[in-house]
C-alpha positions as semicolon CSV with decimal commas, in nm:
position;residue;x (nm);y (nm);z (nm)
1;M;-0,833;0,414;1,692
2;D;-0,890;0,124;1,451
3;K;-0,629;-0,148;1,432
4;I;-0,629;-0,418;1,163
5;L;-0,390;-0,687;1,043
6;L;-0,325;-0,716;0,668
7;K;-0,188;-1,058;0,567
8;Q;-0,052;-1,195;0,242
9;A;-0,215;-1,510;0,102
10;T;-0,046;-1,777;-0,109
11;V;-0,116;-1,752;-0,482
12;I;0,081;-1,876;-0,782
13;I;0,007;-1,591;-1,024
14;G;-0,067;-1,235;-0,915
15;C;-0,113;-1,138;-0,551
16;K;-0,367;-1,157;-0,273
17;F;-0,386;-0,998;0,071
18;Y;-0,671;-0,999;0,318
19;V;-0,758;-0,824;0,640
20;D;-0,751;-1,071;0,929
21;D;-1,129;-1,061;0,982
22;H;-1,184;-1,084;0,601
23;T;-1,364;-0,748;0,577
24;F;-1,127;-0,641;0,296
25;T;-0,939;-0,828;0,025
26;I;-0,671;-0,713;-0,216
27;K;-0,620;-0,920;-0,527
28;S;-0,484;-0,926;-0,878
29;A;-0,452;-1,220;-1,115
30;S;-0,208;-1,035;-1,340
31;P;0,127;-1,204;-1,410
32;L;0,272;-0,850;-1,426
33;V;0,258;-0,839;-1,045
34;V;0,502;-1,131;-1,033
35;L;0,730;-0,968;-1,292
36;D;0,722;-0,644;-1,093
37;R;0,842;-0,830;-0,782
38;F;1,164;-0,917;-0,968
39;I;1,244;-0,596;-1,158
40;G;1,007;-0,339;-1,003
41;S;1,273;-0,158;-0,801
42;I;1,451;-0,064;-1,126
43;I;1,174;-0,057;-1,387
44;G;0,819;-0,015;-1,261
45;V;0,597;-0,269;-1,438
46;P;0,240;-0,136;-1,465
47;F;-0,031;-0,349;-1,302
48;R;-0,348;-0,302;-1,101
49;V;-0,499;-0,454;-0,789
50;N;-0,857;-0,438;-0,662
51;I;-0,938;-0,365;-0,299
52;A;-1,288;-0,481;-0,212
53;E;-1,482;-0,436;0,109
54;K;-1,701;-0,728;0,215
55;N;-2,079;-0,670;0,195
56;T;-2,045;-0,351;-0,011
57;N;-1,996;-0,269;-0,377
58;D;-1,721;-0,023;-0,289
59;Q;-1,400;-0,102;-0,475
60;L;-1,073;0,083;-0,483
61;I;-0,826;0,018;-0,763
62;V;-0,455;0,074;-0,711
63;K;-0,254;0,107;-1,032
64;K;0,123;0,102;-1,052
65;K;0,254;0,330;-1,324
66;L;0,535;0,255;-1,567
67;G;0,853;0,425;-1,447
68;L;1,220;0,409;-1,361
69;I;1,353;0,376;-1,002
70;F;1,106;0,614;-0,826
71;E;0,775;0,429;-0,816
72;K;0,435;0,590;-0,872
73;Y;0,088;0,459;-0,796
74;E;-0,266;0,589;-0,842
75;A;-0,572;0,502;-0,635
76;L;-0,905;0,517;-0,819
77;R;-1,273;0,486;-0,733
78;G;-1,446;0,417;-1,059
79;D;-1,279;0,647;-1,312
80;K;-1,189;0,914;-1,055
81;T;-0,833;0,936;-0,920
82;I;-0,854;0,990;-0,546
83;A;-0,481;0,973;-0,465
84;S;-0,135;0,956;-0,617
85;I;0,143;0,787;-0,421
86;T;0,503;0,862;-0,516
87;R;0,829;0,737;-0,369
88;G;1,050;1,037;-0,298
89;K;1,408;1,088;-0,409
90;K;1,550;1,071;-0,056
91;M;1,834;0,816;-0,045
92;M;1,892;0,712;0,318
93;S;1,545;0,681;0,467
94;P;1,239;0,624;0,250
95;Q;0,995;0,909;0,197
96;I;0,664;0,869;0,017
97;D;0,437;1,158;-0,079
98;I;0,062;1,121;-0,117
99;H;-0,155;1,379;-0,289
100;S;-0,522;1,295;-0,238
101;I;-0,871;1,436;-0,229
102;Y;-0,825;1,442;0,151
103;G;-0,513;1,659;0,133
104;D;-0,140;1,596;0,118
105;F;0,031;1,332;0,331
106;T;0,392;1,230;0,386
107;I;0,507;0,885;0,490
108;Q;0,823;0,877;0,697
109;S;1,022;0,564;0,776
110;N;1,368;0,455;0,880
111;V;1,641;0,289;0,672
112;M;1,498;-0,060;0,738
113;A;1,151;0,041;0,604
114;R;0,958;-0,159;0,866
115;T;0,754;0,113;1,038
116;F;0,580;0,387;0,845
117;D;0,419;0,697;0,996
118;I;0,162;0,869;0,776
119;E;0,159;1,241;0,856
120;K;-0,075;1,520;0,761
121;D;-0,006;1,878;0,869
122;G;0,264;1,757;1,111
123;S;0,043;1,503;1,292
124;V;0,058;1,124;1,261
125;V;-0,281;1,006;1,129
126;A;-0,190;0,637;1,079
127;T;0,096;0,392;1,132
128;I;0,180;0,083;0,928
129;K;0,420;-0,171;1,081
130;K;0,560;-0,482;0,918
131;V;0,500;-0,780;1,146
132;T;0,838;-0,933;1,229
133;F;0,750;-1,292;1,314
134;S;0,533;-1,400;1,022
135;L;0,585;-1,660;0,747
136;K;0,431;-1,431;0,485
137;D;0,421;-1,054;0,470
138;A;0,184;-0,908;0,730
139;Y;0,122;-0,549;0,835
140;E;-0,038;-0,401;1,146
141;I;-0,230;-0,089;1,045
142;S;-0,324;0,161;1,317
143;N;-0,569;0,424;1,199
144;Y;-0,583;0,728;1,427
145;S;-0,767;0,975;1,203
146;F;-0,716;0,874;0,837
147;E;-1,038;0,941;0,644
148;D;-1,051;0,638;0,411
149;M;-0,978;0,283;0,533
150;P;-0,968;0,120;0,184
151;L;-0,716;0,384;0,073
152;L;-0,508;0,321;0,387
153;I;-0,506;-0,052;0,304
154;G;-0,403;0,038;-0,053
155;I;-0,117;0,247;0,084
156;A;-0,004;-0,051;0,295
157;F;-0,004;-0,263;-0,022
158;T;0,207;-0,006;-0,210
159;L;0,457;0,003;0,078
160;D;0,485;-0,377;0,065
161;N;0,537;-0,358;-0,309
162;M;0,799;-0,082;-0,283
163;F;1,011;-0,222;0,000
164;H;0,935;-0,589;0,063
165;G;0,857;-0,730;-0,282
């Protein structure tokens, strides 16, 4: 099992997160990210963030799509979509569906949206937990058998954007 800590950094415009040991960074300089933080739960403002792995040229792009209430994201490598992430229409507890090149996943959480279990075929393959005692948003990511760590980090970013923006 791999366990990493994803932390939010301070920026004025856009957003930036990094993995505690700085092997991955998530960043966007778009002012649309800031606008989305204010109105994104009603009207999804389209923007994109880049997830880069240190010492490699591998980049994953996460794009938020324009939409109303139920948010949609796409994860891309180059021009190829590798996953779509959609917030479900369940009212009490959040449900997110992921359709990817690795198969279909469901993310289950409780009403507080602080712990997220990523399930595939009825088994938990990863868990994302919001760190309670932190000045900025931080997430502990436990990877049990998820195939793509940059995509898992991108999913953690989308969860932050959906529920804690």
